[in-house]
Backbone as a chain_set.jsonl record, in Angstrom:
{"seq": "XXXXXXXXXXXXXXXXXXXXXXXXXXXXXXXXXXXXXXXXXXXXXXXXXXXXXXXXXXXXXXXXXXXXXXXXXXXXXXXXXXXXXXXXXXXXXXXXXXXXXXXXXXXXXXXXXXXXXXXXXXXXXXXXXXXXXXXXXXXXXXXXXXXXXXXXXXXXXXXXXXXXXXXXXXXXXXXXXXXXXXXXXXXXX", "coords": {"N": [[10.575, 25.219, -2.221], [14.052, 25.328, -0.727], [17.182, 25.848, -2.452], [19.102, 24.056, -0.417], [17.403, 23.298, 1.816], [15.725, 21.037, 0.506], [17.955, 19.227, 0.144], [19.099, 18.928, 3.132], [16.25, 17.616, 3.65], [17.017, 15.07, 1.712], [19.328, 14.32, 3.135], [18.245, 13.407, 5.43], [16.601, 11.52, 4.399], [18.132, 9.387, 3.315], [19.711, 9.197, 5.768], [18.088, 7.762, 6.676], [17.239, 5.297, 5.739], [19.808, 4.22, 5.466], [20.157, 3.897, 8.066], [17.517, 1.588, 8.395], [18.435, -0.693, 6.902], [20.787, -0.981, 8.137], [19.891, -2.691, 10.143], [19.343, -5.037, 12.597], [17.645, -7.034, 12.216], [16.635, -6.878, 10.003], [18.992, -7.835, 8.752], [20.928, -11.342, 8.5], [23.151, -11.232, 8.334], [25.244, -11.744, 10.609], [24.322, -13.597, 12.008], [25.113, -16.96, 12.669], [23.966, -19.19, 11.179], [21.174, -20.178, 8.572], [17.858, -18.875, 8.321], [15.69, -20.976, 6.431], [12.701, -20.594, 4.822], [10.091, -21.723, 3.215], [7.207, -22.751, 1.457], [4.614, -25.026, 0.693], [1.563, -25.144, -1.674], [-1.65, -25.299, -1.887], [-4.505, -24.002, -2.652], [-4.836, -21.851, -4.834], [-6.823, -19.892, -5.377], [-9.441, -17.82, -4.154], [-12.492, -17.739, -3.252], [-14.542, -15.367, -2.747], [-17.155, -15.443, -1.711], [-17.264, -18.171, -0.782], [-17.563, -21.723, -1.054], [-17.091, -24.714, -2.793], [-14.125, -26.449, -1.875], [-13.349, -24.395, -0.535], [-12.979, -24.603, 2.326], [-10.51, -25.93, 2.804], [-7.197, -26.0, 3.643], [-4.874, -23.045, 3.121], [-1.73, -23.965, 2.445], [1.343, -25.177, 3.108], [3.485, -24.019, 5.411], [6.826, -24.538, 5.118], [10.072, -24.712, 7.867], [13.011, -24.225, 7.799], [16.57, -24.231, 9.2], [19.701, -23.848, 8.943], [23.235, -24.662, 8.858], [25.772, -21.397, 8.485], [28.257, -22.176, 7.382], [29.964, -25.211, 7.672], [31.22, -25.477, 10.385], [29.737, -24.926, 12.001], [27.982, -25.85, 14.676], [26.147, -26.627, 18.153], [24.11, -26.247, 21.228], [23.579, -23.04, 21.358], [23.195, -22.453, 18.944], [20.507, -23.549, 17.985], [17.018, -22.276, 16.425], [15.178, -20.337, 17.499], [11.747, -19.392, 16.439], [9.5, -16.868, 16.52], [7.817, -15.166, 15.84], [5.774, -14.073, 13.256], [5.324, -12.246, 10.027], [2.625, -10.51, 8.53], [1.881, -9.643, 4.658], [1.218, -7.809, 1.948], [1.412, -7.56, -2.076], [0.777, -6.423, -4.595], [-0.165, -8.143, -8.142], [-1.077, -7.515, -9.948], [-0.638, -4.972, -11.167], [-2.467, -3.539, -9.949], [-3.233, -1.134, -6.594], [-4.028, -1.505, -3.706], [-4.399, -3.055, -1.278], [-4.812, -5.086, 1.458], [-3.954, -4.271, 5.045], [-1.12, -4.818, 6.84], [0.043, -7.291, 9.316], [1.087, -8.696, 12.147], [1.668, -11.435, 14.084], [2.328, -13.39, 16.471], [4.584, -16.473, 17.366], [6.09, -19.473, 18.17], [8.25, -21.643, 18.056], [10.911, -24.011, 17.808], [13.899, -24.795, 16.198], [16.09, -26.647, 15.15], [19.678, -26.944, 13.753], [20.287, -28.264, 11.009], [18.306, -29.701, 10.88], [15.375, -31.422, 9.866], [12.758, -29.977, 7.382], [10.516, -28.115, 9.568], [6.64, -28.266, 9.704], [4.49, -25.759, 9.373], [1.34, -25.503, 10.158], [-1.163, -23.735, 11.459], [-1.784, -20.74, 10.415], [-2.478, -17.437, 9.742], [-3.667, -15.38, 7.159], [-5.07, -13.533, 6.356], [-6.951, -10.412, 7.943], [-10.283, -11.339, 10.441], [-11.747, -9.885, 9.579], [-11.138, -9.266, 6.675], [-12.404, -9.194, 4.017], [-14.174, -7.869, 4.047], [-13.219, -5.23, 3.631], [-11.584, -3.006, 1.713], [-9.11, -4.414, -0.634], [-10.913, -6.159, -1.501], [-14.349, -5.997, -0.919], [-15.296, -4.565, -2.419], [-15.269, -6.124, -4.705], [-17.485, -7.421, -4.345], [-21.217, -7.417, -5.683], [-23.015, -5.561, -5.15], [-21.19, -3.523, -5.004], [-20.125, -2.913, -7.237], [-18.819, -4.904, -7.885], [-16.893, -5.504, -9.458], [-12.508, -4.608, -9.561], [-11.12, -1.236, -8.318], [-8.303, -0.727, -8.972], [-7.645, -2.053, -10.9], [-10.371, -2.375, -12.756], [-11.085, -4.935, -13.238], [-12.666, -8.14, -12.188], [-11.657, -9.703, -10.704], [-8.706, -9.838, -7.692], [-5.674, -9.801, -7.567], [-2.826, -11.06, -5.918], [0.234, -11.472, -4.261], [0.714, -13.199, -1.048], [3.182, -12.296, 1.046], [4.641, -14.12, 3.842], [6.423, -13.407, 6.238], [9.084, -14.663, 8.573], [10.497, -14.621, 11.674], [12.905, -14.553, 13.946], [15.912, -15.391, 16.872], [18.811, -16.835, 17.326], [19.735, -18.647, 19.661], [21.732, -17.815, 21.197], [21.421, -15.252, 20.634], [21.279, -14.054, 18.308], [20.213, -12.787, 15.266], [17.475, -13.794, 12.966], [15.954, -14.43, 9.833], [13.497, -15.07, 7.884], [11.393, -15.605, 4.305], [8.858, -16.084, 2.55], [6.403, -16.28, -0.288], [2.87, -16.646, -1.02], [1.248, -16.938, -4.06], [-1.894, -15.383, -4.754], [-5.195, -15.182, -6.223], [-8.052, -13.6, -5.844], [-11.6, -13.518, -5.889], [-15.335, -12.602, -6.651], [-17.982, -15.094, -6.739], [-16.912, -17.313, -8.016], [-16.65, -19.886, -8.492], [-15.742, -21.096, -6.52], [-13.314, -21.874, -4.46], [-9.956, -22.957, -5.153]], "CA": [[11.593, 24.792, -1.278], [14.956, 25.818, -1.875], [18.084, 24.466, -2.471], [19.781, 23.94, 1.137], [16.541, 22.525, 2.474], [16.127, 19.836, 0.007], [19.125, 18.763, 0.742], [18.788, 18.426, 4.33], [15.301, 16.653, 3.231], [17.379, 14.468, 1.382], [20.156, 13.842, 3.918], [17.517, 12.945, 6.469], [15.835, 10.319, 4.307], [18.755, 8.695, 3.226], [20.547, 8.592, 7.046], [17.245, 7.086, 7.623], [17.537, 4.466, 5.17], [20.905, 3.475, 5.923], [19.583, 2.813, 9.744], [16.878, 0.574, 7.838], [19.566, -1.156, 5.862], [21.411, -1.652, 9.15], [18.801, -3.326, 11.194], [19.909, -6.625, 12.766], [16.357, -7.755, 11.565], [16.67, -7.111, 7.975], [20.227, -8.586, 8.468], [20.936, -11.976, 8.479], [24.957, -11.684, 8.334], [25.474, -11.856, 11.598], [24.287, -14.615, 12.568], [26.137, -18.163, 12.221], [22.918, -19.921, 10.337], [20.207, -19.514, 7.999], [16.436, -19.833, 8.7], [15.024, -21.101, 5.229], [11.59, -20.313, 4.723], [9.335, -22.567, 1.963], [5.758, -23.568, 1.447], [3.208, -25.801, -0.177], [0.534, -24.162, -1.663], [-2.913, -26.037, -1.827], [-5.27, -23.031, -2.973], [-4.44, -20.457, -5.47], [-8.138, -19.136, -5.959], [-10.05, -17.821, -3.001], [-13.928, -16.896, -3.916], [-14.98, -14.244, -1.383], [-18.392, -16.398, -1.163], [-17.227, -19.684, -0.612], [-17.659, -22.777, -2.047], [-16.482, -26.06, -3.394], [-12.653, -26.193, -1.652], [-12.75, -23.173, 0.781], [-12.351, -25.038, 3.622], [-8.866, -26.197, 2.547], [-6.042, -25.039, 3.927], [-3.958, -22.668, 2.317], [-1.04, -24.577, 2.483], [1.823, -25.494, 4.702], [4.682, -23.246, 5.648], [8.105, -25.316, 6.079], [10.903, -23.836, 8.249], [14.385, -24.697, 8.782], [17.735, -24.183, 9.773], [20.755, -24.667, 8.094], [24.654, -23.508, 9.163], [26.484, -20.842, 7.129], [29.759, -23.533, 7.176], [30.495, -26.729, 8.611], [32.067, -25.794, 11.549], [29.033, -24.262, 13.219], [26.804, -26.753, 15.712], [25.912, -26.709, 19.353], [22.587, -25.482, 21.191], [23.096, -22.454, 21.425], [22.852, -21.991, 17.196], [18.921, -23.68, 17.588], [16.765, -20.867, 15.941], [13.411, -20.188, 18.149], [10.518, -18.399, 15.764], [9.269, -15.795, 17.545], [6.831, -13.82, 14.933], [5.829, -13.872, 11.512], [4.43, -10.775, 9.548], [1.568, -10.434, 7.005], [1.975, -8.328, 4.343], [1.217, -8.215, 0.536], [1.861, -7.078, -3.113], [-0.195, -6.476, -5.922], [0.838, -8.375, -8.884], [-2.263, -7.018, -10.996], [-1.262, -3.72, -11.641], [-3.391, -2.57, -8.566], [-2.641, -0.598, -5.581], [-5.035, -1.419, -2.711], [-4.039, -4.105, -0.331], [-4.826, -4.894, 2.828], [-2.972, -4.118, 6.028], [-0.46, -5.902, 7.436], [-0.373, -7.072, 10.442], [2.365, -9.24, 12.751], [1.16, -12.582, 15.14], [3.133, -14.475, 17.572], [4.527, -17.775, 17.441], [7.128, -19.932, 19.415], [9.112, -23.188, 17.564], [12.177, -24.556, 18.089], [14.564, -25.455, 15.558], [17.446, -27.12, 15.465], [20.137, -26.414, 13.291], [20.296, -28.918, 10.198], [17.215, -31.247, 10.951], [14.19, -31.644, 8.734], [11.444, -28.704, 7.879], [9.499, -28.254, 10.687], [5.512, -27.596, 9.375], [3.483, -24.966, 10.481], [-0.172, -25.214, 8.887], [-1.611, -23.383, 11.398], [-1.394, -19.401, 10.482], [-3.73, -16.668, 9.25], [-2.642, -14.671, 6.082], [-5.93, -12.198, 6.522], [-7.511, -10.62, 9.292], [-10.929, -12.098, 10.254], [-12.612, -8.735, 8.492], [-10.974, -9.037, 5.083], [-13.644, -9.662, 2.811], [-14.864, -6.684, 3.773], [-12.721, -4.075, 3.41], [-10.86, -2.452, 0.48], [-9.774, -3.566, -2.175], [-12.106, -6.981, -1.706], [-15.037, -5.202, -0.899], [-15.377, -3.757, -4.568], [-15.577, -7.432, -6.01], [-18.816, -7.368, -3.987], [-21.829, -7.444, -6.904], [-23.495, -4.083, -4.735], [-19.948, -2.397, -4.383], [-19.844, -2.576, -8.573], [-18.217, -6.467, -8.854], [-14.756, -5.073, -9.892], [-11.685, -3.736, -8.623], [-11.137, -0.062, -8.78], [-7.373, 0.144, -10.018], [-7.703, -2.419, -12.935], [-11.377, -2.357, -13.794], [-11.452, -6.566, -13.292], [-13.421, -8.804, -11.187], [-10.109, -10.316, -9.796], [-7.486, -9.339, -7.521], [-4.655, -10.831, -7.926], [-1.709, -10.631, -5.414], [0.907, -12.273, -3.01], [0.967, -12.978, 0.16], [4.375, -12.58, 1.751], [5.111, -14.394, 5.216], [8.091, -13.341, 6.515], [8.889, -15.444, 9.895], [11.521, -13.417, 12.131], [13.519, -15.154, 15.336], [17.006, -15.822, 16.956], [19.127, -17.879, 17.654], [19.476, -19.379, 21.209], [23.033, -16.88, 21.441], [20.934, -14.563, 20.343], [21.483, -13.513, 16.82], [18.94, -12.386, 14.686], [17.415, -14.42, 11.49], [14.352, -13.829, 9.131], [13.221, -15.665, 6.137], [10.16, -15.268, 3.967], [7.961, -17.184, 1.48], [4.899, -15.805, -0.81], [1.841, -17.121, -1.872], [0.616, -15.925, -4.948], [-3.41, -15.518, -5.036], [-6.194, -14.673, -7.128], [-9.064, -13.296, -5.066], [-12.943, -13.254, -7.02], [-16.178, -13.022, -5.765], [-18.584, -16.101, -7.11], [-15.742, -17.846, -9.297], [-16.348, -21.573, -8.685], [-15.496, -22.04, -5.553], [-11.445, -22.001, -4.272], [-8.944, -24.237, -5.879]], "C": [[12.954, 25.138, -1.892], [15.918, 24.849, -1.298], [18.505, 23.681, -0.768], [18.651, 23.32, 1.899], [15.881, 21.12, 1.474], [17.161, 18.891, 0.343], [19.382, 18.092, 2.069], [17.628, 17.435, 4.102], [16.443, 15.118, 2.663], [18.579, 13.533, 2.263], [19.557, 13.267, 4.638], [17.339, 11.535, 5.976], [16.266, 9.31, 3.885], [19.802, 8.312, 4.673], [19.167, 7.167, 7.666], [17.135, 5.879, 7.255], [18.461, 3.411, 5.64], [20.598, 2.534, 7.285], [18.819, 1.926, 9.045], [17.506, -0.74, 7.89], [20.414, -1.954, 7.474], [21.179, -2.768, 10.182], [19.198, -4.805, 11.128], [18.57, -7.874, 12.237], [16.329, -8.158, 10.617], [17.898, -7.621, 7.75], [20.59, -9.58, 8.809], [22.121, -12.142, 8.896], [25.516, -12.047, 9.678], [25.784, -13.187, 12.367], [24.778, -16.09, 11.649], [25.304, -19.729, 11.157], [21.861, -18.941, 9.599], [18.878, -19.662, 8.455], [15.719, -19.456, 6.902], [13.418, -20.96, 5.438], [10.583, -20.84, 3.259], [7.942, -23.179, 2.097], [5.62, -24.456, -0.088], [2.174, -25.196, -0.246], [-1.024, -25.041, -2.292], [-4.278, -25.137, -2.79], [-4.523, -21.89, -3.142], [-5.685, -19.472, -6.151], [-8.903, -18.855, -4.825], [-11.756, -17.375, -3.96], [-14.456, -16.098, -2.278], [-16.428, -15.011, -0.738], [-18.459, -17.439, -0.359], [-17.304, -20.712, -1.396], [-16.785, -23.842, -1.972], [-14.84, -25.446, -2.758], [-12.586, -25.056, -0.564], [-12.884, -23.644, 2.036], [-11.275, -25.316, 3.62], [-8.427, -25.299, 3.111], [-5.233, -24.599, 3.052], [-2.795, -23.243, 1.551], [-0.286, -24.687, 3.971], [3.096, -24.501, 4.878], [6.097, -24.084, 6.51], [9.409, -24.383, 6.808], [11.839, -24.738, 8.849], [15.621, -24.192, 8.546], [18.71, -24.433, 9.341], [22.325, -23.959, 8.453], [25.217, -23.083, 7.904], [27.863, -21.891, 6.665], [29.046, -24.571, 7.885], [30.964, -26.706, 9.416], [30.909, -25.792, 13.016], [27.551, -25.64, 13.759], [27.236, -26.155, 17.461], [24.081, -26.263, 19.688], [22.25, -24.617, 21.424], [23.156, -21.496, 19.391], [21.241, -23.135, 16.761], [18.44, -22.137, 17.259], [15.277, -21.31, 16.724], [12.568, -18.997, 17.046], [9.798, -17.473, 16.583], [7.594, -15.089, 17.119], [6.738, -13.842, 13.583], [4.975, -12.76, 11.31], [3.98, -11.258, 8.278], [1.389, -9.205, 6.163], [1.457, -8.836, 2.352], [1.312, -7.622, -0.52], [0.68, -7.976, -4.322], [0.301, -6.719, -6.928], [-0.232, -8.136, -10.108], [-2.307, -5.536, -11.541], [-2.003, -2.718, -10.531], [-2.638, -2.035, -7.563], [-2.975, -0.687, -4.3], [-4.759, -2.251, -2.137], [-4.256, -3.723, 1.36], [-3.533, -5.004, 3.535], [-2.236, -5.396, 6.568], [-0.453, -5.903, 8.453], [1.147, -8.834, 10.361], [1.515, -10.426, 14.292], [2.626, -13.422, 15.347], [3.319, -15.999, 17.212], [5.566, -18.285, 18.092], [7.56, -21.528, 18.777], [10.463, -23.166, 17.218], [12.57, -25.306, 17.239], [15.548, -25.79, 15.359], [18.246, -26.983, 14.206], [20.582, -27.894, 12.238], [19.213, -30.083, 10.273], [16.197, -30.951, 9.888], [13.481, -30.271, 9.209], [10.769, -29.04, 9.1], [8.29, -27.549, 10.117], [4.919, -26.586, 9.896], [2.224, -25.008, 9.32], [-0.853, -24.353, 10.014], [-0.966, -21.75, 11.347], [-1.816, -18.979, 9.604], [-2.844, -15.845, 8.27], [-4.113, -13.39, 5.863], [-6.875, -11.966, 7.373], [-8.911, -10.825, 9.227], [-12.218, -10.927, 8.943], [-12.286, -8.333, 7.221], [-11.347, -8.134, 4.449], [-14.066, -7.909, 2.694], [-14.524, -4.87, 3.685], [-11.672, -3.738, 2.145], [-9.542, -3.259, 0.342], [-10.915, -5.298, -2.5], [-13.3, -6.603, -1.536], [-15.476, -4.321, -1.994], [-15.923, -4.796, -5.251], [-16.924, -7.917, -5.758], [-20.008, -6.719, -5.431], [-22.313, -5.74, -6.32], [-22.396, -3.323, -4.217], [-19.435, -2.394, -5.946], [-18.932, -4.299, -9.197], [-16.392, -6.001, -9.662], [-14.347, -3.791, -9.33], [-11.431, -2.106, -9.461], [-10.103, 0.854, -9.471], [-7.284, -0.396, -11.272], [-9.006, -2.544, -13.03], [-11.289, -4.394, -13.416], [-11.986, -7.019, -12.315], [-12.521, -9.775, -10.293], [-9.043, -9.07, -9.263], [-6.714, -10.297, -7.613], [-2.708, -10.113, -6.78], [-0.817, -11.544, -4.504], [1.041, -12.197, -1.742], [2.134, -13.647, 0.668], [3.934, -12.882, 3.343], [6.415, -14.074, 5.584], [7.98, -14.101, 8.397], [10.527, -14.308, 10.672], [12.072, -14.389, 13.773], [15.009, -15.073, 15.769], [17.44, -17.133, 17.034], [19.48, -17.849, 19.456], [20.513, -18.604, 22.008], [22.608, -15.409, 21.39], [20.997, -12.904, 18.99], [20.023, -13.661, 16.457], [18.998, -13.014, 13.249], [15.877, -14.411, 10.883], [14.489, -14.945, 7.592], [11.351, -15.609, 5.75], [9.806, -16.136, 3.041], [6.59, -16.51, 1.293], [3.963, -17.204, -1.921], [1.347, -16.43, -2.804], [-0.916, -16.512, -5.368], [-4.239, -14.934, -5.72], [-7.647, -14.738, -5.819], [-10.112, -12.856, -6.113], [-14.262, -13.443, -6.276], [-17.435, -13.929, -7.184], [-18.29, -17.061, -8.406], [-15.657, -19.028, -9.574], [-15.675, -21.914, -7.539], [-13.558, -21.725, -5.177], [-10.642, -23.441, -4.662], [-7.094, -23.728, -5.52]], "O": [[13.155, 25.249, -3.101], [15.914, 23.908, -0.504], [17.903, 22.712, -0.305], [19.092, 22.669, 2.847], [15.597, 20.136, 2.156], [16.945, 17.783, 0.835], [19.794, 16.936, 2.166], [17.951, 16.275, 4.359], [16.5, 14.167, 3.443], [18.724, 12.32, 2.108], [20.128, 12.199, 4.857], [17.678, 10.542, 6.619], [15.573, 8.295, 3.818], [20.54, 7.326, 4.669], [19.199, 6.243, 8.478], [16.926, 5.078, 8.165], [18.231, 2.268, 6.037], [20.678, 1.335, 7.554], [19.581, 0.972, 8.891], [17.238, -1.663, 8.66], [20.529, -3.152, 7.732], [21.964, -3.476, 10.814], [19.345, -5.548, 10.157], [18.62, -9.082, 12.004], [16.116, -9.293, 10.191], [18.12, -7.939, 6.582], [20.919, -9.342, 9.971], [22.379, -13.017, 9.723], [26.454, -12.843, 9.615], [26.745, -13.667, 12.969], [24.8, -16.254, 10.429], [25.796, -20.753, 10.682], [21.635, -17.739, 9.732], [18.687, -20.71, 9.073], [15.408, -18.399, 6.353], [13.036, -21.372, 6.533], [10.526, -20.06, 2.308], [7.713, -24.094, 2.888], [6.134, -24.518, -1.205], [1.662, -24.672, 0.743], [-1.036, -25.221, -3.51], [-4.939, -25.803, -3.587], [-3.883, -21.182, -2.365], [-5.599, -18.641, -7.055], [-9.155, -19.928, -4.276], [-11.903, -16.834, -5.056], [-14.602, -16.46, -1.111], [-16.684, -15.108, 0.462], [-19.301, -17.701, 0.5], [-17.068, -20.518, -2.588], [-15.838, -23.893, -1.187], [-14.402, -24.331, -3.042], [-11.63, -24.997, 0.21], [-12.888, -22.779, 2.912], [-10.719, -24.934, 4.649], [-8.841, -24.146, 3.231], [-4.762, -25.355, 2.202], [-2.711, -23.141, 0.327], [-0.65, -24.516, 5.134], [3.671, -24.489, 3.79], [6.369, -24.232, 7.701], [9.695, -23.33, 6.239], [11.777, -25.554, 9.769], [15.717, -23.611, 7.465], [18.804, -25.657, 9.24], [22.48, -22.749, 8.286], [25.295, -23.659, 6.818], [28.181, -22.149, 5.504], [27.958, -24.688, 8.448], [31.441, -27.791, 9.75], [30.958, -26.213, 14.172], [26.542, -26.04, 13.179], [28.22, -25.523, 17.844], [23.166, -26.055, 18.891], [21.07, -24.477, 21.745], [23.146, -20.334, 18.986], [20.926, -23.438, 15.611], [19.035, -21.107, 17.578], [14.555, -22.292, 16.55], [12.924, -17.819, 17.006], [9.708, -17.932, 17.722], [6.649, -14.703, 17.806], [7.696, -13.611, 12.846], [4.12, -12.345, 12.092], [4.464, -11.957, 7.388], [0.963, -8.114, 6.541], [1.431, -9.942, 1.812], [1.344, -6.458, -0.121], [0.184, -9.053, -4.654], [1.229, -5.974, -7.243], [-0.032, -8.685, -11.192], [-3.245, -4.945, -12.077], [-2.017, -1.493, -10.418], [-1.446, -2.335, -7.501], [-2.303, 0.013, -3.543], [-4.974, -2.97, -3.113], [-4.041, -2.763, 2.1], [-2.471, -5.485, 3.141], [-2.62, -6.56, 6.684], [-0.811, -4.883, 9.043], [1.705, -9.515, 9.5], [0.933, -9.968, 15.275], [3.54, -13.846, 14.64], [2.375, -16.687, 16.823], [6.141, -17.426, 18.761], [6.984, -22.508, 19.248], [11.017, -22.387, 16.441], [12.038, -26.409, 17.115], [16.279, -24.8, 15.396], [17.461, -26.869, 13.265], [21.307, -28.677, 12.851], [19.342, -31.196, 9.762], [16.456, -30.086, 9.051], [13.425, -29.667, 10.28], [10.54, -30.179, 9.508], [8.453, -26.346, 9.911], [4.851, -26.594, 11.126], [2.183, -24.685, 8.133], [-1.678, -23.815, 9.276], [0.037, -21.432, 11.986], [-1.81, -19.608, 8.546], [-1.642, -15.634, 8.429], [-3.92, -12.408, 5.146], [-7.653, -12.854, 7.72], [-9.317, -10.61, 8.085], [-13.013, -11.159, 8.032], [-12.817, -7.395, 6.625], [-11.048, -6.958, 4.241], [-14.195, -7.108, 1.769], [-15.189, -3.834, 3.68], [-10.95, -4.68, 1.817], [-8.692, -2.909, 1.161], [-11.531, -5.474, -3.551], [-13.775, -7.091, -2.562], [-16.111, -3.27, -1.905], [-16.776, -4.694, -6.133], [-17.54, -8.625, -6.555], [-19.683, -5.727, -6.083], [-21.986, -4.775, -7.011], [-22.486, -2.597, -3.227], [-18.32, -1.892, -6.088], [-18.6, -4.677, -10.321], [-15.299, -6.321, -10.13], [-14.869, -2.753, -8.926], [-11.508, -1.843, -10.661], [-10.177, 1.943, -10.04], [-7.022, 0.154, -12.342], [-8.986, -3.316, -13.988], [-12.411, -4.636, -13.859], [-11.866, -6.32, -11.309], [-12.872, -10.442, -9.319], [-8.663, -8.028, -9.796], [-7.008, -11.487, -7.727], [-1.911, -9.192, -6.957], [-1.434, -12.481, -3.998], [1.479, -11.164, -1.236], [2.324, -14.856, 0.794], [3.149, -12.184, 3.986], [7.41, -14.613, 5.099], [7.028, -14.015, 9.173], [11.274, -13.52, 10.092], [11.189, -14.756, 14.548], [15.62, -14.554, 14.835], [16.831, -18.193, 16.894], [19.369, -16.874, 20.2], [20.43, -18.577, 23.236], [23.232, -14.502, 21.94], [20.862, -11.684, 18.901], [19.075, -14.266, 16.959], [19.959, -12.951, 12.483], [14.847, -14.388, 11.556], [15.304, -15.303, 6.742], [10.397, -15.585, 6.528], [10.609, -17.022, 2.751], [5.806, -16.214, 2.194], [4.172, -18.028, -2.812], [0.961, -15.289, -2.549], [-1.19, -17.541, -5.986], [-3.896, -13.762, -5.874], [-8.031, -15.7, -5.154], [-9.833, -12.078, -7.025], [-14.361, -14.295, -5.392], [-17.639, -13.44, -8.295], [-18.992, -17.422, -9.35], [-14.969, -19.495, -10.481], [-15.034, -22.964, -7.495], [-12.81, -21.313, -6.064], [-10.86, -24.627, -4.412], [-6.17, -24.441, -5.913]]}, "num_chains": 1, "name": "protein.A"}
């Protein structure tokens, strides 16, 4: 490739960036509040089998509202939730993670009141287990993973929650769980 088309390569993928960068999504500034984003985390061990504790819930996901100053109230600075996205990061060294994926939701928050809970909401889709890179930790798929060699994955799962406000500004906040995934480990804790 020569020079002058690099270049253009390069111009492209940084104009494209910038749009990224710009996105009223990924930007918070705008709007006249925050939406905080914080959990409780109940289970930091999943066993792909089951067991002792895997019925527990993950945890709880709190969400609220808070103004950038003191000047800002009324109703149209409530923040409605709209959508949260599932996504995750390998904190093992590995590279294999499942897909992310984006579900619906709808709560109303008001702008300095208490967390509002959400326990219910899925952090993997119902076919996991069985696809790459859990699917390895399986004893007839070799019992360990394939970028570190171990019988654990180990990674976080980011929530990011995404909504406006009632004026219709745009606000996002996120919160990770960090998990250890094993298949016949004792159960989830």
């Amino acid at each position: 490739m020569d020079m002058k088309k690099k270049l253009i390569a390069v111009t492209v993928a940084m104009t494209a960036m910038l749009g990224l960068s710009c996105s009223s999504e990924l930007n918070n500034s705008a709007a006249p509040v925050t939406l905080i984003v914080t959990n409780t985390q109940n289970v930091s061990q999943v066993d792909l089998i089951g067991g002792t504790g895997c019925d527990a819930s993950l945890g709880t996901i709190q969400l609220q509202v808070i103004a950038k100053n003191e000047t800002v109230s009324g109703p149209f600075t409530q923040v409605r939730a709209t959508r949260y996205r599932v996504s995750y990061q390998r904190t093992d060294g590995g590279r294999l993670v499942p897909a992310s994926f984006v579900r619906s939701m709808d709560t109303l928050l008001e702008v300095g009141g208490s967390p509002t809970a959400v326990t219910t909401f899925l952090i993997l889709q119902p076919d996991a287990f069985s696809q790459s890179p859990f699917a390895a930790l399986f004893p007839n798929n070799g019992g360990r993973d394939p970028d570190t060699g171990r019988p654990v994955v180990q990674m976080d799962v980011i929530v990011e929650v995404f909504g406006e406000t009632l004026a219709g500004d745009d606000v996002y906040g996120a919160t990770r769980f960090p998990i250890d995934f094993c298949f016949d480990c004792g159960g989830c804790v």
